[in-house]
Amino acid sequence: MSRDPSLRKLRYFQAVAESGTVTQAAIDLNVSQSSITTGVREIEEQLGVALFQRTSQGMQLTHQGSRFLNQVRHVFQAVDEAFEGRQENPTSVSGRLDLAMSYTVAGYFLPPLLARFQRRYPGVDLRLHEVPRPAILQGLQSGAYDLGIVLTSNVDHSSRVERLPLLHSRRRLWVSSHHPLLGRERVGLRDLVDEPYIMLTVDEADQTALRYWAPTGLSPDVRFRTSSVEAVRSMVANGAGISILSDMVYRPWSLEGRRIVHIDLDDPIPTMEIGLAWGREAPLSATARAFHDLAQAMVRE
């Protein structure tokens, strides 16, 4: 067997490590589960260590697996930088770009896009602003910000901004690894009304949740409200409640190393849409156009 693992196999390993299951990794990468399983097993054989502890609830990283995941992430970062370095650098684009974003975007969507933009356009003086969505829209209209990255699904169509959707993130139910709902074939909002609900409030998540609960005539039994995604993750993982959040912020493990499982719901739950927004009254500057085009290209890859 070759001692040189392919990037494809490393991608399989990373997908399993970040999703927590072979099934979800196969869905995310659009390949067969057997391909994922074989690829991970071959990497473990080549390294001579177990990267995962196989349990009935999924795949939990071992200590060696956690270290290897960090190294794999560095590998893919280096690959991205290598290909970026081979492309012509449009140094003619320079000037200032004021980019506004909300909390969720700053933590879970922006970093890879930001890194690539800064490598490609080192002459741009990029200024970042984390502010709530209403302030972003106001700043775009007044000219305080050139571009905003927002949850465009929360932007009213009457707002005087143009929008470019970049990502649609599915919302699913989060439960602990031992939750009784995992034994059901189908789960809907009606099954959740008696469950303690952990409500995320940041980026208008609570208002969005109540909008898709409203048509059912039901409401969640909210026991705790928090602006911290990590607090939701930890409380769900420890069995203190359930929540419905998007795949973009989903991670299979809490900070304490406890497992979180997500479940598809029968009810129609809207996706979370992330995208660019800019003022309708003025054309995009050269720096804003460069960021716009790069963001659009990245989501097509």
mmCIF file of N, CA, C and O in Angstrom, residues 33-128:
data_model
loop_
_atom_site.group_PDB
_atom_site.id
_atom_site.type_symbol
_atom_site.label_atom_id
_atom_site.label_comp_id
_atom_site.label_asym_id
_atom_site.label_seq_id
_atom_site.Cartn_x
_atom_site.Cartn_y
_atom_site.Cartn_z
ATOM 1 N N GLN A 33 -20.768 5.642 1.403
ATOM 2 C CA GLN A 33 -20.261 5.406 2.750
ATOM 3 C C GLN A 33 -19.085 4.431 2.733
ATOM 4 O O GLN A 33 -18.151 4.565 3.531
ATOM 5 N N SER A 34 -19.130 3.471 1.823
ATOM 6 C CA SER A 34 -18.030 2.498 1.752
ATOM 7 C C SER A 34 -16.717 3.173 1.350
ATOM 8 O O SER A 34 -15.644 2.794 1.830
ATOM 9 N N SER A 35 -16.808 4.186 0.479
ATOM 10 C CA SER A 35 -15.589 4.914 0.090
ATOM 11 C C SER A 35 -15.004 5.652 1.283
ATOM 12 O O SER A 35 -13.781 5.651 1.488
ATOM 13 N N ILE A 36 -15.880 6.275 2.070
ATOM 14 C CA ILE A 36 -15.424 6.983 3.262
ATOM 15 C C ILE A 36 -14.770 6.007 4.241
ATOM 16 O O ILE A 36 -13.662 6.233 4.739
ATOM 17 N N THR A 37 -15.470 4.898 4.516
ATOM 18 C CA THR A 37 -14.972 3.914 5.478
ATOM 19 C C THR A 37 -13.628 3.347 5.050
ATOM 20 O O THR A 37 -12.693 3.226 5.851
ATOM 21 N N THR A 38 -13.519 2.996 3.764
ATOM 22 C CA THR A 38 -12.265 2.431 3.260
ATOM 23 C C THR A 38 -11.135 3.441 3.338
ATOM 24 O O THR A 38 -10.009 3.114 3.756
ATOM 25 N N GLY A 39 -11.416 4.683 2.946
ATOM 26 C CA GLY A 39 -10.384 5.718 2.975
ATOM 27 C C GLY A 39 -9.854 5.974 4.375
ATOM 28 O O GLY A 39 -8.636 6.070 4.587
ATOM 29 N N VAL A 40 -10.766 6.062 5.353
ATOM 30 C CA VAL A 40 -10.344 6.305 6.734
ATOM 31 C C VAL A 40 -9.551 5.118 7.264
ATOM 32 O O VAL A 40 -8.512 5.285 7.930
ATOM 33 N N ARG A 41 -10.013 3.904 6.965
ATOM 34 C CA ARG A 41 -9.308 2.715 7.448
ATOM 35 C C ARG A 41 -7.895 2.649 6.870
ATOM 36 O O ARG A 41 -6.932 2.307 7.575
ATOM 37 N N GLU A 42 -7.736 2.989 5.604
ATOM 38 C CA GLU A 42 -6.419 2.935 4.980
ATOM 39 C C GLU A 42 -5.471 3.963 5.592
ATOM 40 O O GLU A 42 -4.273 3.696 5.772
ATOM 41 N N ILE A 43 -5.999 5.145 5.937
ATOM 42 C CA ILE A 43 -5.157 6.140 6.603
ATOM 43 C C ILE A 43 -4.707 5.624 7.964
ATOM 44 O O ILE A 43 -3.535 5.756 8.342
ATOM 45 N N GLU A 44 -5.630 5.021 8.713
ATOM 46 C CA GLU A 44 -5.271 4.474 10.025
ATOM 47 C C GLU A 44 -4.219 3.384 9.895
ATOM 48 O O GLU A 44 -3.286 3.306 10.715
ATOM 49 N N GLU A 45 -4.341 2.548 8.862
ATOM 50 C CA GLU A 45 -3.346 1.489 8.656
ATOM 51 C C GLU A 45 -1.990 2.085 8.307
ATOM 52 O O GLU A 45 -0.943 1.596 8.758
ATOM 53 N N GLN A 46 -1.989 3.135 7.510
ATOM 54 C CA GLN A 46 -0.730 3.771 7.134
ATOM 55 C C GLN A 46 -0.061 4.438 8.335
ATOM 56 O O GLN A 46 1.161 4.405 8.484
ATOM 57 N N LEU A 47 -0.878 5.047 9.215
ATOM 58 C CA LEU A 47 -0.325 5.726 10.386
ATOM 59 C C LEU A 47 -0.005 4.752 11.516
ATOM 60 O O LEU A 47 0.821 5.052 12.380
ATOM 61 N N GLY A 48 -0.700 3.627 11.521
ATOM 62 C CA GLY A 48 -0.499 2.654 12.582
ATOM 63 C C GLY A 48 -1.148 3.043 13.898
ATOM 64 O O GLY A 48 -0.732 2.559 14.964
ATOM 65 N N VAL A 49 -2.155 3.924 13.843
ATOM 66 C CA VAL A 49 -2.870 4.344 15.051
ATOM 67 C C VAL A 49 -4.369 4.400 14.737
ATOM 68 O O VAL A 49 -4.779 4.500 13.579
ATOM 69 N N ALA A 50 -5.177 4.344 15.786
ATOM 70 C CA ALA A 50 -6.621 4.510 15.641
ATOM 71 C C ALA A 50 -6.951 6.001 15.718
ATOM 72 O O ALA A 50 -6.615 6.663 16.705
ATOM 73 N N LEU A 51 -7.585 6.514 14.682
ATOM 74 C CA LEU A 51 -7.950 7.924 14.656
ATOM 75 C C LEU A 51 -9.329 8.164 15.267
ATOM 76 O O LEU A 51 -9.634 9.280 15.704
ATOM 77 N N PHE A 52 -10.157 7.124 15.285
ATOM 78 C CA PHE A 52 -11.517 7.245 15.811
ATOM 79 C C PHE A 52 -11.807 6.123 16.796
ATOM 80 O O PHE A 52 -11.291 5.007 16.669
ATOM 81 N N GLN A 53 -12.662 6.448 17.738
ATOM 82 C CA GLN A 53 -13.272 5.430 18.579
ATOM 83 C C GLN A 53 -14.682 5.205 18.033
ATOM 84 O O GLN A 53 -15.507 6.124 18.038
ATOM 85 N N ARG A 54 -14.951 4.003 17.525
ATOM 86 C CA ARG A 54 -16.255 3.715 16.934
ATOM 87 C C ARG A 54 -17.247 3.396 18.050
ATOM 88 O O ARG A 54 -17.011 2.506 18.870
ATOM 89 N N THR A 55 -18.357 4.138 18.086
ATOM 90 C CA THR A 55 -19.403 3.905 19.078
ATOM 91 C C THR A 55 -20.740 3.788 18.366
ATOM 92 O O THR A 55 -20.855 4.059 17.159
ATOM 93 N N SER A 56 -21.769 3.397 19.120
ATOM 94 C CA SER A 56 -23.109 3.286 18.534
ATOM 95 C C SER A 56 -23.650 4.641 18.126
ATOM 96 O O SER A 56 -24.575 4.736 17.306
ATOM 97 N N GLN A 57 -23.087 5.719 18.660
ATOM 98 C CA GLN A 57 -23.556 7.061 18.351
ATOM 99 C C GLN A 57 -22.745 7.737 17.244
ATOM 100 O O GLN A 57 -23.101 8.827 16.813
ATOM 101 N N GLY A 58 -21.670 7.086 16.800
ATOM 102 C CA GLY A 58 -20.894 7.698 15.732
ATOM 103 C C GLY A 58 -19.408 7.500 15.921
ATOM 104 O O GLY A 58 -18.958 6.552 16.573
ATOM 105 N N MET A 59 -18.653 8.422 15.363
ATOM 106 C CA MET A 59 -17.195 8.336 15.332
ATOM 107 C C MET A 59 -16.612 9.444 16.203
ATOM 108 O O MET A 59 -16.749 10.624 15.891
ATOM 109 N N GLN A 60 -15.943 9.067 17.281
ATOM 110 C CA GLN A 60 -15.342 10.031 18.191
ATOM 111 C C GLN A 60 -13.830 10.014 18.005
ATOM 112 O O GLN A 60 -13.194 8.961 18.029
ATOM 113 N N LEU A 61 -13.256 11.194 17.814
ATOM 114 C CA LEU A 61 -11.817 11.288 17.606
ATOM 115 C C LEU A 61 -11.049 10.826 18.837
ATOM 116 O O LEU A 61 -11.408 11.151 19.968
ATOM 117 N N THR A 62 -9.995 10.056 18.620
ATOM 118 C CA THR A 62 -9.056 9.728 19.682
ATOM 119 C C THR A 62 -8.105 10.912 19.854
ATOM 120 O O THR A 62 -8.152 11.902 19.104
ATOM 121 N N HIS A 63 -7.218 10.816 20.841
ATOM 122 C CA HIS A 63 -6.230 11.883 21.020
ATOM 123 C C HIS A 63 -5.365 12.011 19.769
ATOM 124 O O HIS A 63 -5.103 13.118 19.291
ATOM 125 N N GLN A 64 -4.941 10.856 19.220
ATOM 126 C CA GLN A 64 -4.133 10.901 17.988
ATOM 127 C C GLN A 64 -4.947 11.467 16.830
ATOM 128 O O GLN A 64 -4.419 12.170 15.961
ATOM 129 N N GLY A 65 -6.259 11.148 16.815
ATOM 130 C CA GLY A 65 -7.115 11.656 15.758
ATOM 131 C C GLY A 65 -7.259 13.161 15.807
ATOM 132 O O GLY A 65 -7.271 13.833 14.763
ATOM 133 N N SER A 66 -7.367 13.730 17.012
ATOM 134 C CA SER A 66 -7.479 15.183 17.162
ATOM 135 C C SER A 66 -6.222 15.880 16.664
ATOM 136 O O SER A 66 -6.283 16.904 15.976
ATOM 137 N N ARG A 67 -5.071 15.309 17.009
ATOM 138 C CA ARG A 67 -3.804 15.888 16.537
ATOM 139 C C ARG A 67 -3.704 15.798 15.022
ATOM 140 O O ARG A 67 -3.282 16.742 14.343
ATOM 141 N N PHE A 68 -4.124 14.661 14.465
ATOM 142 C CA PHE A 68 -4.043 14.480 13.014
ATOM 143 C C PHE A 68 -5.003 15.431 12.295
ATOM 144 O O PHE A 68 -4.678 15.947 11.225
ATOM 145 N N LEU A 69 -6.180 15.684 12.886
ATOM 146 C CA LEU A 69 -7.132 16.614 12.271
ATOM 147 C C LEU A 69 -6.521 18.005 12.148
ATOM 148 O O LEU A 69 -6.661 18.660 11.111
ATOM 149 N N ASN A 70 -5.843 18.464 13.185
ATOM 150 C CA ASN A 70 -5.188 19.775 13.107
ATOM 151 C C ASN A 70 -4.150 19.811 11.993
ATOM 152 O O ASN A 70 -4.031 20.802 11.258
ATOM 153 N N GLN A 71 -3.403 18.712 11.845
ATOM 154 C CA GLN A 71 -2.395 18.656 10.787
ATOM 155 C C GLN A 71 -3.039 18.639 9.403
ATOM 156 O O GLN A 71 -2.543 19.284 8.467
ATOM 157 N N VAL A 72 -4.143 17.925 9.273
ATOM 158 C CA VAL A 72 -4.848 17.866 7.981
ATOM 159 C C VAL A 72 -5.380 19.245 7.606
ATOM 160 O O VAL A 72 -5.321 19.659 6.435
ATOM 161 N N ARG A 73 -5.893 19.974 8.584
ATOM 162 C CA ARG A 73 -6.377 21.330 8.295
ATOM 163 C C ARG A 73 -5.244 22.212 7.792
ATOM 164 O O ARG A 73 -5.429 23.018 6.886
ATOM 165 N N HIS A 74 -4.053 22.053 8.365
ATOM 166 C CA HIS A 74 -2.897 22.819 7.893
ATOM 167 C C HIS A 74 -2.544 22.422 6.459
ATOM 168 O O HIS A 74 -2.144 23.275 5.646
ATOM 169 N N VAL A 75 -2.683 21.129 6.142
ATOM 170 C CA VAL A 75 -2.396 20.659 4.782
ATOM 171 C C VAL A 75 -3.301 21.362 3.778
ATOM 172 O O VAL A 75 -2.838 21.900 2.757
ATOM 173 N N PHE A 76 -4.604 21.385 4.051
ATOM 174 C CA PHE A 76 -5.526 21.985 3.091
ATOM 175 C C PHE A 76 -5.369 23.497 3.027
ATOM 176 O O PHE A 76 -5.560 24.102 1.964
ATOM 177 N N GLN A 77 -4.987 24.118 4.135
ATOM 178 C CA GLN A 77 -4.709 25.547 4.094
ATOM 179 C C GLN A 77 -3.500 25.824 3.208
ATOM 180 O O GLN A 77 -3.490 26.769 2.412
ATOM 181 N N ALA A 78 -2.476 24.976 3.324
ATOM 182 C CA ALA A 78 -1.281 25.145 2.496
ATOM 183 C C ALA A 78 -1.594 24.930 1.018
ATOM 184 O O ALA A 78 -1.073 25.641 0.148
ATOM 185 N N VAL A 79 -2.469 23.961 0.725
ATOM 186 C CA VAL A 79 -2.863 23.713 -0.664
ATOM 187 C C VAL A 79 -3.581 24.931 -1.230
ATOM 188 O O VAL A 79 -3.307 25.382 -2.354
ATOM 189 N N ASP A 80 -4.509 25.487 -0.457
ATOM 190 C CA ASP A 80 -5.229 26.683 -0.915
ATOM 191 C C ASP A 80 -4.261 27.825 -1.186
ATOM 192 O O ASP A 80 -4.364 28.515 -2.208
ATOM 193 N N GLU A 81 -3.321 28.021 -0.274
ATOM 194 C CA GLU A 81 -2.366 29.120 -0.442
ATOM 195 C C GLU A 81 -1.463 28.887 -1.643
ATOM 196 O O GLU A 81 -1.100 29.836 -2.347
ATOM 197 N N ALA A 82 -1.106 27.629 -1.896
ATOM 198 C CA ALA A 82 -0.250 27.325 -3.047
ATOM 199 C C ALA A 82 -0.943 27.664 -4.355
ATOM 200 O O ALA A 82 -0.346 28.255 -5.263
ATOM 201 N N PHE A 83 -2.218 27.298 -4.467
ATOM 202 C CA PHE A 83 -2.942 27.597 -5.692
ATOM 203 C C PHE A 83 -3.214 29.082 -5.826
ATOM 204 O O PHE A 83 -3.188 29.630 -6.926
ATOM 205 N N GLU A 84 -3.466 29.758 -4.708
ATOM 206 C CA GLU A 84 -3.659 31.195 -4.759
ATOM 207 C C GLU A 84 -2.393 31.876 -5.260
ATOM 208 O O GLU A 84 -2.436 32.826 -6.022
ATOM 209 N N GLY A 85 -1.244 31.361 -4.793
ATOM 210 C CA GLY A 85 0.017 31.972 -5.165
ATOM 211 C C GLY A 85 0.348 31.826 -6.636
ATOM 212 O O GLY A 85 1.151 32.580 -7.178
ATOM 213 N N ARG A 86 -0.263 30.846 -7.326
ATOM 214 C CA ARG A 86 0.000 30.631 -8.742
ATOM 215 C C ARG A 86 -0.863 31.506 -9.627
ATOM 216 O O ARG A 86 -0.642 31.612 -10.825
ATOM 217 N N GLN A 87 -1.854 32.167 -9.034
ATOM 218 C CA GLN A 87 -2.743 32.990 -9.826
ATOM 219 C C GLN A 87 -2.194 34.407 -9.920
ATOM 220 O O GLN A 87 -1.507 34.897 -9.032
ATOM 221 N N GLU A 88 -2.530 35.049 -11.004
ATOM 222 C CA GLU A 88 -2.082 36.423 -11.202
ATOM 223 C C GLU A 88 -2.672 37.304 -10.120
ATOM 224 O O GLU A 88 -3.867 37.262 -9.838
ATOM 225 N N ASN A 89 -1.853 38.101 -9.496
ATOM 226 C CA ASN A 89 -2.306 38.958 -8.405
ATOM 227 C C ASN A 89 -2.720 40.317 -8.965
ATOM 228 O O ASN A 89 -1.879 41.073 -9.449
ATOM 229 N N PRO A 90 -3.992 40.656 -8.923
ATOM 230 C CA PRO A 90 -4.440 41.930 -9.500
ATOM 231 C C PRO A 90 -4.073 43.098 -8.583
ATOM 232 O O PRO A 90 -4.909 43.672 -7.885
ATOM 233 N N THR A 91 -2.795 43.456 -8.558
ATOM 234 C CA THR A 91 -2.314 44.483 -7.637
ATOM 235 C C THR A 91 -2.882 45.847 -7.963
ATOM 236 O O THR A 91 -2.737 46.778 -7.169
ATOM 237 N N SER A 92 -3.525 46.017 -9.128
ATOM 238 C CA SER A 92 -4.091 47.313 -9.473
ATOM 239 C C SER A 92 -5.277 47.655 -8.580
ATOM 240 O O SER A 92 -5.678 48.810 -8.502
ATOM 241 N N VAL A 93 -5.853 46.649 -7.922
ATOM 242 C CA VAL A 93 -6.974 46.908 -7.019
ATOM 243 C C VAL A 93 -6.420 47.325 -5.672
ATOM 244 O O VAL A 93 -5.754 46.547 -4.992
ATOM 245 N N SER A 94 -6.680 48.553 -5.290
ATOM 246 C CA SER A 94 -6.206 49.068 -4.009
ATOM 247 C C SER A 94 -7.225 50.071 -3.495
ATOM 248 O O SER A 94 -8.158 50.457 -4.197
ATOM 249 N N GLY A 95 -7.031 50.468 -2.271
ATOM 250 C CA GLY A 95 -7.966 51.391 -1.642
ATOM 251 C C GLY A 95 -8.538 50.779 -0.382
ATOM 252 O O GLY A 95 -8.085 49.742 0.096
ATOM 253 N N ARG A 96 -9.552 51.399 0.145
ATOM 254 C CA ARG A 96 -10.146 50.962 1.412
ATOM 255 C C ARG A 96 -11.463 50.238 1.163
ATOM 256 O O ARG A 96 -12.226 50.599 0.265
ATOM 257 N N LEU A 97 -11.708 49.205 1.967
ATOM 258 C CA LEU A 97 -12.976 48.482 1.910
ATOM 259 C C LEU A 97 -13.502 48.337 3.331
ATOM 260 O O LEU A 97 -12.879 47.687 4.169
ATOM 261 N N ASP A 98 -14.653 48.945 3.599
ATOM 262 C CA ASP A 98 -15.314 48.804 4.890
ATOM 263 C C ASP A 98 -16.360 47.710 4.775
ATOM 264 O O ASP A 98 -17.371 47.873 4.082
ATOM 265 N N LEU A 99 -16.088 46.597 5.463
ATOM 266 C CA LEU A 99 -16.932 45.413 5.379
ATOM 267 C C LEU A 99 -17.606 45.174 6.723
ATOM 268 O O LEU A 99 -16.941 45.006 7.746
ATOM 269 N N ALA A 100 -18.935 45.158 6.712
ATOM 270 C CA ALA A 100 -19.699 44.942 7.943
ATOM 271 C C ALA A 100 -20.270 43.536 7.949
ATOM 272 O O ALA A 100 -20.613 42.977 6.909
ATOM 273 N N MET A 101 -20.369 42.961 9.138
ATOM 274 C CA MET A 101 -20.900 41.608 9.251
ATOM 275 C C MET A 101 -21.559 41.437 10.611
ATOM 276 O O MET A 101 -21.255 42.157 11.559
ATOM 277 N N SER A 102 -22.448 40.465 10.694
ATOM 278 C CA SER A 102 -23.076 40.150 11.970
ATOM 279 C C SER A 102 -22.262 39.069 12.680
ATOM 280 O O SER A 102 -21.332 38.489 12.124
ATOM 281 N N TYR A 103 -22.649 38.769 13.922
ATOM 282 C CA TYR A 103 -21.891 37.850 14.776
ATOM 283 C C TYR A 103 -21.729 36.470 14.150
ATOM 284 O O TYR A 103 -20.621 35.916 14.103
ATOM 285 N N THR A 104 -22.817 35.886 13.681
ATOM 286 C CA THR A 104 -22.753 34.532 13.134
ATOM 287 C C THR A 104 -21.855 34.471 11.913
ATOM 288 O O THR A 104 -21.068 33.533 11.743
ATOM 289 N N VAL A 105 -21.955 35.470 11.056
ATOM 290 C CA VAL A 105 -21.123 35.519 9.857
ATOM 291 C C VAL A 105 -19.649 35.613 10.235
ATOM 292 O O VAL A 105 -18.796 34.920 9.674
ATOM 293 N N ALA A 106 -19.340 36.472 11.210
ATOM 294 C CA ALA A 106 -17.946 36.676 11.606
ATOM 295 C C ALA A 106 -17.319 35.392 12.139
ATOM 296 O O ALA A 106 -16.149 35.115 11.881
ATOM 297 N N GLY A 107 -18.090 34.606 12.861
ATOM 298 C CA GLY A 107 -17.516 33.431 13.489
ATOM 299 C C GLY A 107 -17.539 32.169 12.662
ATOM 300 O O GLY A 107 -16.665 31.313 12.806
ATOM 301 N N TYR A 108 -18.511 32.043 11.752
ATOM 302 C CA TYR A 108 -18.725 30.746 11.109
ATOM 303 C C TYR A 108 -18.665 30.774 9.582
ATOM 304 O O TYR A 108 -18.663 29.714 8.963
ATOM 305 N N PHE A 109 -18.616 31.955 8.976
ATOM 306 C CA PHE A 109 -18.626 32.008 7.513
ATOM 307 C C PHE A 109 -17.450 32.788 6.941
ATOM 308 O O PHE A 109 -16.853 32.383 5.951
ATOM 309 N N LEU A 110 -17.103 33.904 7.544
ATOM 310 C CA LEU A 110 -16.160 34.840 6.945
ATOM 311 C C LEU A 110 -14.704 34.382 6.874
ATOM 312 O O LEU A 110 -14.036 34.666 5.874
ATOM 313 N N PRO A 111 -14.118 33.736 7.890
ATOM 314 C CA PRO A 111 -12.662 33.557 7.933
ATOM 315 C C PRO A 111 -12.009 32.998 6.665
ATOM 316 O O PRO A 111 -11.017 33.570 6.190
ATOM 317 N N PRO A 112 -12.507 31.899 6.043
ATOM 318 C CA PRO A 112 -11.825 31.423 4.828
ATOM 319 C C PRO A 112 -11.900 32.429 3.675
ATOM 320 O O PRO A 112 -10.922 32.601 2.937
ATOM 321 N N LEU A 113 -13.046 33.085 3.526
ATOM 322 C CA LEU A 113 -13.200 34.091 2.476
ATOM 323 C C LEU A 113 -12.272 35.265 2.723
ATOM 324 O O LEU A 113 -11.613 35.772 1.800
ATOM 325 N N LEU A 114 -12.187 35.699 3.960
ATOM 326 C CA LEU A 114 -11.321 36.821 4.315
ATOM 327 C C LEU A 114 -9.864 36.497 4.040
ATOM 328 O O LEU A 114 -9.123 37.325 3.483
ATOM 329 N N ALA A 115 -9.430 35.294 4.393
ATOM 330 C CA ALA A 115 -8.032 34.910 4.189
ATOM 331 C C ALA A 115 -7.675 34.919 2.709
ATOM 332 O O ALA A 115 -6.610 35.404 2.314
ATOM 333 N N ARG A 116 -8.573 34.385 1.884
ATOM 334 C CA ARG A 116 -8.288 34.352 0.453
ATOM 335 C C ARG A 116 -8.279 35.758 -0.148
ATOM 336 O O ARG A 116 -7.434 36.081 -0.992
ATOM 337 N N PHE A 117 -9.187 36.606 0.291
ATOM 338 C CA PHE A 117 -9.223 37.972 -0.234
ATOM 339 C C PHE A 117 -7.943 38.717 0.117
ATOM 340 O O PHE A 117 -7.367 39.415 -0.731
ATOM 341 N N GLN A 118 -7.472 38.563 1.343
ATOM 342 C CA GLN A 118 -6.268 39.280 1.753
ATOM 343 C C GLN A 118 -5.029 38.782 1.019
ATOM 344 O O GLN A 118 -4.118 39.563 0.746
ATOM 345 N N ARG A 119 -4.994 37.483 0.695
ATOM 346 C CA ARG A 119 -3.869 36.971 -0.089
ATOM 347 C C ARG A 119 -3.906 37.508 -1.518
ATOM 348 O O ARG A 119 -2.868 37.828 -2.094
ATOM 349 N N ARG A 120 -5.083 37.597 -2.072
ATOM 350 C CA ARG A 120 -5.189 37.998 -3.469
ATOM 351 C C ARG A 120 -5.098 39.504 -3.655
ATOM 352 O O ARG A 120 -4.598 39.985 -4.671
ATOM 353 N N TYR A 121 -5.549 40.264 -2.667
ATOM 354 C CA TYR A 121 -5.568 41.721 -2.798
ATOM 355 C C TYR A 121 -4.846 42.371 -1.613
ATOM 356 O O TYR A 121 -5.477 43.016 -0.771
ATOM 357 N N PRO A 122 -3.541 42.205 -1.536
ATOM 358 C CA PRO A 122 -2.802 42.765 -0.390
ATOM 359 C C PRO A 122 -2.804 44.287 -0.356
ATOM 360 O O PRO A 122 -2.515 44.883 0.683
ATOM 361 N N GLY A 123 -3.143 44.929 -1.478
ATOM 362 C CA GLY A 123 -3.152 46.385 -1.523
ATOM 363 C C GLY A 123 -4.423 47.010 -0.996
ATOM 364 O O GLY A 123 -4.528 48.244 -0.926
ATOM 365 N N VAL A 124 -5.396 46.191 -0.603
ATOM 366 C CA VAL A 124 -6.668 46.718 -0.096
ATOM 367 C C VAL A 124 -6.576 46.901 1.418
ATOM 368 O O VAL A 124 -6.183 45.982 2.139
ATOM 369 N N ASP A 125 -6.938 48.086 1.868
ATOM 370 C CA ASP A 125 -6.997 48.389 3.303
ATOM 371 C C ASP A 125 -8.375 47.945 3.797
ATOM 372 O O ASP A 125 -9.362 48.674 3.670
ATOM 373 N N LEU A 126 -8.420 46.739 4.351
ATOM 374 C CA LEU A 126 -9.696 46.144 4.736
ATOM 375 C C LEU A 126 -10.021 46.486 6.185
ATOM 376 O O LEU A 126 -9.259 46.190 7.098
ATOM 377 N N ARG A 127 -11.200 47.090 6.401
ATOM 378 C CA ARG A 127 -11.669 47.442 7.741
ATOM 379 C C ARG A 127 -12.930 46.618 8.038
ATOM 380 O O ARG A 127 -13.902 46.664 7.277
ATOM 381 N N LEU A 128 -12.902 45.874 9.135
ATOM 382 C CA LEU A 128 -13.996 44.978 9.483
ATOM 383 C C LEU A 128 -14.825 45.573 10.618
ATOM 384 O O LEU A 128 -14.287 46.132 11.575
#
